[in-house]
mmCIF file of C-alpha atoms and ligand atoms in Angstrom:
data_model
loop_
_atom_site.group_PDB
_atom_site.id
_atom_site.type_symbol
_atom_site.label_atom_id
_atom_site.label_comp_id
_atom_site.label_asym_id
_atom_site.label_seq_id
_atom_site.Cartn_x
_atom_site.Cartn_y
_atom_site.Cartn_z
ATOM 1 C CA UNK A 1 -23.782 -43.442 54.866
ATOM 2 C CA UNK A 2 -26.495 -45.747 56.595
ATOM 3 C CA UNK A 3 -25.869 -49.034 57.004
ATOM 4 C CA UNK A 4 -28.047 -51.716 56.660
ATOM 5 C CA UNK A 5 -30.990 -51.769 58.731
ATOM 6 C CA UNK A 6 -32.042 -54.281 61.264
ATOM 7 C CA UNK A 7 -35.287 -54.938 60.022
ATOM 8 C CA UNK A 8 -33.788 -55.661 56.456
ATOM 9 C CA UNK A 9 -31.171 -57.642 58.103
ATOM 10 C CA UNK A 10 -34.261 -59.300 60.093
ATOM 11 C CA UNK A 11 -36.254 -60.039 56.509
ATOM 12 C CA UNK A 12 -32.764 -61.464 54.540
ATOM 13 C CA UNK A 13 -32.693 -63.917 57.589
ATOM 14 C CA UNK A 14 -36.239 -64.898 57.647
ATOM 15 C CA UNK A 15 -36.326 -65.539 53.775
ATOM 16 C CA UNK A 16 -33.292 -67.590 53.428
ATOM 17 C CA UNK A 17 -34.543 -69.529 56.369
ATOM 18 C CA UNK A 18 -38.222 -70.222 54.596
ATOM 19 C CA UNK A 19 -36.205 -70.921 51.321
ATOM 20 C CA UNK A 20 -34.700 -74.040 53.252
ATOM 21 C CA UNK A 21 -37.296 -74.841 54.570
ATOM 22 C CA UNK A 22 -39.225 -74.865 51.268
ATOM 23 C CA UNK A 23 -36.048 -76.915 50.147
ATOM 24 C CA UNK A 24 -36.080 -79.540 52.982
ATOM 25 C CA UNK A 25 -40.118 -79.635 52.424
ATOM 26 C CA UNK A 26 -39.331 -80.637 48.477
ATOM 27 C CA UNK A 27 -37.018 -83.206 49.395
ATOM 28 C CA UNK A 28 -39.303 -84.796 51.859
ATOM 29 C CA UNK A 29 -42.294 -85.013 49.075
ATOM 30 C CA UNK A 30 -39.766 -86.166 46.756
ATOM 31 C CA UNK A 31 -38.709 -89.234 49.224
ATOM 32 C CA UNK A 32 -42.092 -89.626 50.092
ATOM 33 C CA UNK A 33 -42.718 -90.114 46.059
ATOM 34 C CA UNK A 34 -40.091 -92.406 45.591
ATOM 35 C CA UNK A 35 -40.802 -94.676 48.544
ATOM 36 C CA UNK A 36 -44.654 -94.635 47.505
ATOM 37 C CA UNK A 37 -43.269 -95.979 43.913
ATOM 38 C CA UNK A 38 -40.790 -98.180 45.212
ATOM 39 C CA UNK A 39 -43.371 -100.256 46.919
ATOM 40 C CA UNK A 40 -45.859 -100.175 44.134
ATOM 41 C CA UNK A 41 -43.541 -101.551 41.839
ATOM 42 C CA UNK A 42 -41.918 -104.034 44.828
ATOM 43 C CA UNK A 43 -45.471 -105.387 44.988
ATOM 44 C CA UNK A 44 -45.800 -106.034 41.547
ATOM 45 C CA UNK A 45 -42.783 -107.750 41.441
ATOM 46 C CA UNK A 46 -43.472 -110.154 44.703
ATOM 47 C CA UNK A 47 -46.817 -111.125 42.554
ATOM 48 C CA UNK A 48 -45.502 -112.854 40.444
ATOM 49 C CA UNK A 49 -43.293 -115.570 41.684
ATOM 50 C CA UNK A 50 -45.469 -115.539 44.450
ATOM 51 C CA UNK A 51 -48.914 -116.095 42.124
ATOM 52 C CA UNK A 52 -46.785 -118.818 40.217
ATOM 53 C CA UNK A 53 -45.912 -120.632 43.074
ATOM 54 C CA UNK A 54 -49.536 -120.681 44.560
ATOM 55 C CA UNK A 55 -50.815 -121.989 40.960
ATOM 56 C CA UNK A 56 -49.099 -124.717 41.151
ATOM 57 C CA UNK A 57 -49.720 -125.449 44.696
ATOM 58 C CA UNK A 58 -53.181 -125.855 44.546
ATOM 59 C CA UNK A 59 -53.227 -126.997 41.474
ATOM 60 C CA UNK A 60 -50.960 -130.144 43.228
ATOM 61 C CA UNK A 61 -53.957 -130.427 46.268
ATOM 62 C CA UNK A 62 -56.969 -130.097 43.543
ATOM 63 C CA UNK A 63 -55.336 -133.702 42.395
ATOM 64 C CA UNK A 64 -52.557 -133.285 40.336
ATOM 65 C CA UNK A 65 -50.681 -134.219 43.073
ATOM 66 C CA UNK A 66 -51.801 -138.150 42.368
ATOM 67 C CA UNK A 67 -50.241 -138.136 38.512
ATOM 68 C CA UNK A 68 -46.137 -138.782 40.079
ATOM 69 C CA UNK A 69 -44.755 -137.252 36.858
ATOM 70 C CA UNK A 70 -47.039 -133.698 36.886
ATOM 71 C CA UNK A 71 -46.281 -134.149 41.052
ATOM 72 C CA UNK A 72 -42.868 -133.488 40.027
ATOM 73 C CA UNK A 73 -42.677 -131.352 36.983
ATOM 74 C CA UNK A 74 -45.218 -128.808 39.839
ATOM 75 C CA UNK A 75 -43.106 -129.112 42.602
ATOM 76 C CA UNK A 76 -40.184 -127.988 40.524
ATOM 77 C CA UNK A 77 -41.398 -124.809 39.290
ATOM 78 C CA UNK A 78 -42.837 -123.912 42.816
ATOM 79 C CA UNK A 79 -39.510 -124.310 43.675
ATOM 80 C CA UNK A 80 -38.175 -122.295 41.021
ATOM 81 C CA UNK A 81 -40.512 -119.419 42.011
ATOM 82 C CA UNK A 82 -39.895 -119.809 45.222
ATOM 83 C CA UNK A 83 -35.741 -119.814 44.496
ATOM 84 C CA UNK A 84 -36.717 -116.211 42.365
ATOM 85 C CA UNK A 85 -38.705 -114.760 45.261
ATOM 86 C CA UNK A 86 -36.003 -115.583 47.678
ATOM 87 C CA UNK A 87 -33.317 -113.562 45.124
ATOM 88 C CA UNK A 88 -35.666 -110.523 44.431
ATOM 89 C CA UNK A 89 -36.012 -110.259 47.939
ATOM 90 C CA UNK A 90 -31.826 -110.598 48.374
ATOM 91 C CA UNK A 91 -31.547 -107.816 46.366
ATOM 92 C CA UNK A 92 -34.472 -105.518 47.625
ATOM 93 C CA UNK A 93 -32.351 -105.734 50.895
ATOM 94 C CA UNK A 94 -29.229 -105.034 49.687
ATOM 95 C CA UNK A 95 -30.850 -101.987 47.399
ATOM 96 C CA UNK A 96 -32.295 -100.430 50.264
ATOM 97 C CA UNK A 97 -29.691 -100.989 52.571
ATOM 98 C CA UNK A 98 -27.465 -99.095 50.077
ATOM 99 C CA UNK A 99 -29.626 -96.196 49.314
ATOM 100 C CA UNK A 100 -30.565 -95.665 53.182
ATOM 101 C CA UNK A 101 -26.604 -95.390 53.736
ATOM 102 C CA UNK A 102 -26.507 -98.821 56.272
ATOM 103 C CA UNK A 103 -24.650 -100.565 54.260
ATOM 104 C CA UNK A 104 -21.139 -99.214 54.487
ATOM 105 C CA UNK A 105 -18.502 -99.297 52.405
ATOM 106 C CA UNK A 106 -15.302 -100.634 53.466
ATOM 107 C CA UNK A 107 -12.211 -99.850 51.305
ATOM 108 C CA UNK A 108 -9.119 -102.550 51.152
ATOM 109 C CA UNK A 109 -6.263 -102.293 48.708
ATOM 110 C CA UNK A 110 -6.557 -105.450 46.440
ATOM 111 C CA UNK A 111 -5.718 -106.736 42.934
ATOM 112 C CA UNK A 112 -8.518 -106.683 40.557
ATOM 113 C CA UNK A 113 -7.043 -109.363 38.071
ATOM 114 C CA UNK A 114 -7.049 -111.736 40.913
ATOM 115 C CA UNK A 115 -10.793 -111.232 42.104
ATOM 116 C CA UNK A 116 -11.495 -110.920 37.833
ATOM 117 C CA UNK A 117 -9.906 -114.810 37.786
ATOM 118 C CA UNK A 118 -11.867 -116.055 40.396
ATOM 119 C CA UNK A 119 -14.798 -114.503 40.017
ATOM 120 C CA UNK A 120 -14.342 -115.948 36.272
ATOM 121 C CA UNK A 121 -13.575 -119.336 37.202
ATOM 122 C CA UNK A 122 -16.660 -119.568 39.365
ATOM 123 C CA UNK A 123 -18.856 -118.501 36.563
ATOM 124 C CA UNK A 124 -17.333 -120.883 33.903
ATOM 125 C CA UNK A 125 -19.498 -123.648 34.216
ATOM 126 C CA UNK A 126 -22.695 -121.732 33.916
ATOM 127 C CA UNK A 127 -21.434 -120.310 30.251
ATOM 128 C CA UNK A 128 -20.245 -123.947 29.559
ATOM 129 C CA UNK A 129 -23.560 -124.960 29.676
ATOM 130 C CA UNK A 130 -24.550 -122.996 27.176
ATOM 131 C CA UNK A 131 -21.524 -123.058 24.942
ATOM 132 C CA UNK A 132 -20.774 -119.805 26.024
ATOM 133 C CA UNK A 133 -16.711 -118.850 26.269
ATOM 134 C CA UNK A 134 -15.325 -116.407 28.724
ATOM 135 C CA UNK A 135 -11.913 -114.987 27.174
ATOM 136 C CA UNK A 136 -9.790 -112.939 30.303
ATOM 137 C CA UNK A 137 -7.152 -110.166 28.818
ATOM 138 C CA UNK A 138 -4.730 -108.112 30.990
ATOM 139 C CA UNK A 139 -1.051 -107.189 30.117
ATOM 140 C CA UNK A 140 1.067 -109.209 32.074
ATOM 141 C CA UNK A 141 3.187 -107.022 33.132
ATOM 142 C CA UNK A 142 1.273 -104.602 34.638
ATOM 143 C CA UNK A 143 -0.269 -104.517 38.093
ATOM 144 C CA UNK A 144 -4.013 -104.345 38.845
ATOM 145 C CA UNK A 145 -3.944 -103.240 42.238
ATOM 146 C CA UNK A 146 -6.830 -100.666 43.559
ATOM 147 C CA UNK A 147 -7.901 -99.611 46.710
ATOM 148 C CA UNK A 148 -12.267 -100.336 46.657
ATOM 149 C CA UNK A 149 -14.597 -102.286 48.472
ATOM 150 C CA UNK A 150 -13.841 -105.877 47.481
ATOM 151 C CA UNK A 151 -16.919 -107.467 47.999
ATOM 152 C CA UNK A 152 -18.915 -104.788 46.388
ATOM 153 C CA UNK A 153 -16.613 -104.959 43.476
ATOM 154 C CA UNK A 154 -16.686 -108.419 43.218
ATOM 155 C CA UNK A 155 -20.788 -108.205 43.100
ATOM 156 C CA UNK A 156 -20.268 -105.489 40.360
ATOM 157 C CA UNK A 157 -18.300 -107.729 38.379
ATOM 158 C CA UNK A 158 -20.206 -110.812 38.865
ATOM 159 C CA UNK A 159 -23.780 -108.910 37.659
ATOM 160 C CA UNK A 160 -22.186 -107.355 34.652
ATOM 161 C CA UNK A 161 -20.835 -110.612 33.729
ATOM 162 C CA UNK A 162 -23.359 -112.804 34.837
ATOM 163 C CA UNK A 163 -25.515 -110.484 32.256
ATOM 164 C CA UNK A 164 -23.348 -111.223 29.154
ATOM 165 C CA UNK A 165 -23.840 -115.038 29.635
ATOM 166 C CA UNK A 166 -27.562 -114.152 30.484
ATOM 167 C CA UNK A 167 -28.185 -111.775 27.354
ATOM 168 C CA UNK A 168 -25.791 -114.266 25.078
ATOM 169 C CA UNK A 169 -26.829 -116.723 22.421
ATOM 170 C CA UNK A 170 -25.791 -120.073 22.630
ATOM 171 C CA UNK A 171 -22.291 -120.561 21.920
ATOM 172 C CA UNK A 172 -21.300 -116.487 22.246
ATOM 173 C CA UNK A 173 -18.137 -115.144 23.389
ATOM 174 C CA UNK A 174 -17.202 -113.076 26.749
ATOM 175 C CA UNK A 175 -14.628 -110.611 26.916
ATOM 176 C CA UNK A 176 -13.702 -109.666 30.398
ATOM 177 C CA UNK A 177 -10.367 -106.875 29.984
ATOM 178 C CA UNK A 178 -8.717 -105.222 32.211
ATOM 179 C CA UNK A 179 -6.984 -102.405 31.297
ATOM 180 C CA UNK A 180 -4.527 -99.317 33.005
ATOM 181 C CA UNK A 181 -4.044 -96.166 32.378
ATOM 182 C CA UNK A 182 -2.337 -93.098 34.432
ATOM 183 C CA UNK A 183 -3.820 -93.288 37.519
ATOM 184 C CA UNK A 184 -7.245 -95.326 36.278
ATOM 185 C CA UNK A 185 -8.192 -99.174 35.798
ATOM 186 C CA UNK A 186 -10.574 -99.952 33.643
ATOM 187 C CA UNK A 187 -12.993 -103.091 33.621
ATOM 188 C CA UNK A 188 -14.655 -103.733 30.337
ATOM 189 C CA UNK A 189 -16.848 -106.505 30.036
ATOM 190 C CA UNK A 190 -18.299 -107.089 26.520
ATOM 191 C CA UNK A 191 -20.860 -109.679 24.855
ATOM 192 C CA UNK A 192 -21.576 -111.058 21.425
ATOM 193 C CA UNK A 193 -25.415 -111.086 22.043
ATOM 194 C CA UNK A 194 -28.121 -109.771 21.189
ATOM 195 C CA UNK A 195 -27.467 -106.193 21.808
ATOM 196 C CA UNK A 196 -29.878 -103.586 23.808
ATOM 197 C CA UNK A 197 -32.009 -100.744 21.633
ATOM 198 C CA UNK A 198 -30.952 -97.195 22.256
ATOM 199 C CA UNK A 199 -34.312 -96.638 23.528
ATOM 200 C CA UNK A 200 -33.836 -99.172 26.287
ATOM 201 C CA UNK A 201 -30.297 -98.213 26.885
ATOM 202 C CA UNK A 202 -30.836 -95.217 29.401
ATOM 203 C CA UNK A 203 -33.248 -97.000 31.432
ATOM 204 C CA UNK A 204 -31.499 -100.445 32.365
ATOM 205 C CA UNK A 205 -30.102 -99.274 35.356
ATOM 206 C CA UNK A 206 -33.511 -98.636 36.855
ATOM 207 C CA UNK A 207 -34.838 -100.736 39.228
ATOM 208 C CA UNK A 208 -36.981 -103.717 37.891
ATOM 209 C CA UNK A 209 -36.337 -102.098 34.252
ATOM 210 C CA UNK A 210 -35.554 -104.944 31.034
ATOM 211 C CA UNK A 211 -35.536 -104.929 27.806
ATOM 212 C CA UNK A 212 -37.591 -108.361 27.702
ATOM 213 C CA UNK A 213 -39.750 -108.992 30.845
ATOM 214 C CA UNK A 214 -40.496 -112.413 30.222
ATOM 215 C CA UNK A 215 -36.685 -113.202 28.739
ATOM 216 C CA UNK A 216 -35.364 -111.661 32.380
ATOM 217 C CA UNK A 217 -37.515 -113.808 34.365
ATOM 218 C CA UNK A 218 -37.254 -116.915 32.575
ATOM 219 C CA UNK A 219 -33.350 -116.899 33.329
ATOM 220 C CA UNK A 220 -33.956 -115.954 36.719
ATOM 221 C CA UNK A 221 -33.795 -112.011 36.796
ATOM 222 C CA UNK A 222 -34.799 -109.727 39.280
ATOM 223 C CA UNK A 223 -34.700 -106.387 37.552
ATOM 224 C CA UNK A 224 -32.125 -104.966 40.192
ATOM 225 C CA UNK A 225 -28.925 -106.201 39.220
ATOM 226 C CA UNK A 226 -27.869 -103.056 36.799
ATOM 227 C CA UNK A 227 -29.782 -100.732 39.908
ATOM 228 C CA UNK A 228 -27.156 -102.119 42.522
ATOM 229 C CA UNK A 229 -24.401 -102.156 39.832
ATOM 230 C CA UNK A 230 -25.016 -98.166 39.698
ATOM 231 C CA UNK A 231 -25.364 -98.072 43.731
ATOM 232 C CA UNK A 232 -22.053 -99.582 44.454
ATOM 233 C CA UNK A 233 -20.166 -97.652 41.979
ATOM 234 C CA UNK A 234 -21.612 -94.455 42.997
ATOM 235 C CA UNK A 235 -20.039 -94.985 46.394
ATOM 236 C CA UNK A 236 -17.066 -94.859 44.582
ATOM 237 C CA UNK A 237 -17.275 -92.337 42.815
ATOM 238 C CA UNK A 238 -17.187 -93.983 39.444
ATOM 239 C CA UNK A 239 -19.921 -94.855 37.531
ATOM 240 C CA UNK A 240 -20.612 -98.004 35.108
ATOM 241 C CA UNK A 241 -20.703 -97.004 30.677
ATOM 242 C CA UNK A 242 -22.278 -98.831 28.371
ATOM 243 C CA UNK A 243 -22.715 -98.697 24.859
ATOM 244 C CA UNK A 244 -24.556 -101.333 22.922
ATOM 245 C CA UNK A 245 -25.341 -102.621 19.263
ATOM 246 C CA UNK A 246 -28.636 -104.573 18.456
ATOM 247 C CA UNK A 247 -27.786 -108.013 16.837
ATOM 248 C CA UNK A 248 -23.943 -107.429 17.870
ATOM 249 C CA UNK A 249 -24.006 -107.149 21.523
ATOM 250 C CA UNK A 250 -22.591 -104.531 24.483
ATOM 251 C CA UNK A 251 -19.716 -103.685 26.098
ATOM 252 C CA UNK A 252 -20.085 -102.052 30.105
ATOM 253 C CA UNK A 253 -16.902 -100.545 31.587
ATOM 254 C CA UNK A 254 -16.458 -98.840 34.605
ATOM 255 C CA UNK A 255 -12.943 -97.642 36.174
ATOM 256 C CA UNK A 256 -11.326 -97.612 39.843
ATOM 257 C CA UNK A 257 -8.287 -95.858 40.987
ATOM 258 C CA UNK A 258 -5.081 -97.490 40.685
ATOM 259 C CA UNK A 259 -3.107 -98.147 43.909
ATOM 260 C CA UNK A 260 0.044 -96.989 43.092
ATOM 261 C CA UNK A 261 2.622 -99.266 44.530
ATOM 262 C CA UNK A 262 5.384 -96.606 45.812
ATOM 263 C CA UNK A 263 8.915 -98.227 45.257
ATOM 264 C CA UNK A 264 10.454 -98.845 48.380
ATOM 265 C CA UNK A 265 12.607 -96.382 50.148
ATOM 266 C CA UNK A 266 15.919 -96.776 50.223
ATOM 267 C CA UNK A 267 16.954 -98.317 53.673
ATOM 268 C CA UNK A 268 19.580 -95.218 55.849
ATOM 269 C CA UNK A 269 22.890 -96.648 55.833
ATOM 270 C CA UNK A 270 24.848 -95.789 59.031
HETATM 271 P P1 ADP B 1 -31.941 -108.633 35.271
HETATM 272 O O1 ADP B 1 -32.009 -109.193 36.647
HETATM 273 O O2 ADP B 1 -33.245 -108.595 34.574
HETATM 274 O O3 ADP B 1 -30.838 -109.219 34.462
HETATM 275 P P2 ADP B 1 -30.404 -106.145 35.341
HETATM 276 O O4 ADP B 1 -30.659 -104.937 36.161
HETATM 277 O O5 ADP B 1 -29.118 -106.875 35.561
HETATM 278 O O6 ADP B 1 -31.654 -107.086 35.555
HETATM 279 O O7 ADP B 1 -30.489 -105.734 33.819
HETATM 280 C C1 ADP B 1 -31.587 -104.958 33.359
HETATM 281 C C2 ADP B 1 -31.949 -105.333 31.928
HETATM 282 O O8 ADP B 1 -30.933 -104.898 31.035
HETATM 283 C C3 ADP B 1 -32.065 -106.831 31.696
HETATM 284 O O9 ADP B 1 -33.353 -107.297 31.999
HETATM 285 C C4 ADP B 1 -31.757 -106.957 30.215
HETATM 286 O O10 ADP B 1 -32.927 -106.713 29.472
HETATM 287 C C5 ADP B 1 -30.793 -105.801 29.956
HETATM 288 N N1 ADP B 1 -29.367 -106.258 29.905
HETATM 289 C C6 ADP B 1 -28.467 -106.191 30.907
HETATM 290 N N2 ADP B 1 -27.250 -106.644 30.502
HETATM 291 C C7 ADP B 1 -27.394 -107.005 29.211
HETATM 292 C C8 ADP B 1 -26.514 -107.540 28.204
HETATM 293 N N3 ADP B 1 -25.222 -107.806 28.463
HETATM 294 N N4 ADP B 1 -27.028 -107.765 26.965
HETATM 295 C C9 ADP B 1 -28.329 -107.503 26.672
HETATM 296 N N5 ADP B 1 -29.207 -106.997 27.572
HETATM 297 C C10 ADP B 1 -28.757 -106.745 28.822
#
């Protein structure tokens, strides 16, 4: 029986080798692709707060600037574009940081209800303004402890709500729950507003994708804030679920490991 020759052996080696190379070539086009879209649509978006805020700008030195009440009513939405440019570029950073790896993640063992109440509290006046309520439900007697990245998870939280008082009508409900089961926490935020099509549904966690442009913009959306959501939860291994009914509103829920508290061993006696 021959064995295999060397000059087979030779050719097995030399295609696997061109077959990762043909791989690694792939993946460079592909990242080359993506960056080359990335900044197309990062321009775009820089337009237009920065367009907005130039309008008004020289519209202020062509002489509007000598009328005190248009002086003001300018200067305030140049700072308002200026405030949006100043967030869209926040969150470009933090996007890219995460998806170039720089950003680490840094996992703590802490109690979600906790960071859910603050987190809550802090928001509260925003929804009051709008009439909007934010309803908290955990059972009591269960613990909430997981072992994450806090401050990720607390930017996680703070989008997905932030979006149900954002996408709400006037005087619409929040439910933030948390919820355990087995080894698994669940977060479920949910909204009485206005709902998101199925068509749009798949695509809202793509960077600078919305349902209503002008809607986003006007309440001060950059078109990241599902993108990151995705990022963070990603690097843990979860990943963020939504399902959504036009004129009734959504519900997104994502789950984290629960940190089982181990009951204490029992001290040696001598
Ligand atoms: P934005 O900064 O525009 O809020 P996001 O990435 O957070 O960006 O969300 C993407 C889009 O998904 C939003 O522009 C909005 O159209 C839609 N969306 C997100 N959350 C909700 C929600 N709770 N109800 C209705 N639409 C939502």
């Amino acid at each position: 029986r021959t064995s295999i020759s060397p000059l087979r052996k030779i050719n097995k080696t030399i295609n696997s080798y061109a077959l990762a190379k043909n791989k690694e070539i792939e993946t460079l086009q592909k990242n080359a692709e993506f960056r080359r879209e990335f900044i197309a649509d990062i321009s775009h978006e820089l337009k237009t707060p920065i367009f907005a805020a130039q309008g008004y700008v020289h519209t202020l030195l062509d002489g509007a600037v000598d009328d005190k009440e248009v002086r003001y009513k300018f200067l305030k939405r140049a700072a308002k574009s200026l405030n949006a440019l100043d967030k869209l570029v926040h969150d470009l950073l933090t996007l890219s940081q995460m998806e170039s790896g720089v950003n680490k993640f840094h996992f703590e063992s802490f109690d979600l209800r906790e960071l859910l109440q603050e987190l809550i509290e802090e928001l509260e006046h925003k929804a009051e303004k709008r009439d909007i309520l934010i309803r908290f439900f955990y059972d009591k007697d269960k613990t909430f402890k997981t072992i994450a990245d806090k401050d990720k998870i607390f930017r996680v939280c703070q989008n997905l709500i932030s979006n149900a008082i954002k996408y709400n009508n006037d005087g619409g409900e929040v439910e933030v729950r948390l919820k355990s089961h087995k080894n698994q926490i669940t977060v479920e935020v949910k909204d009485n507003g206005k709902g998101i099509p199925p068509e749009d549904l798949k695509r809202i966690f793509e960077r600078f994708y919305r349902v209503e442009k002008s809607r986003s913009r006007e309440k001060g959306g950059t078109g990241l804030g599902l993108a990151i959501v995705k990022h963070i939860l990603e690097g843990h291994k979860s990943k963020i679920s939504v399902s959504s009914t036009v004129g009734k509103g959504s519900i997104f829920s994502f789950e984290l490991p629960l940190d089982q508290v181990l009951p204490e061993k029992p001290k040696k006696t001598q």
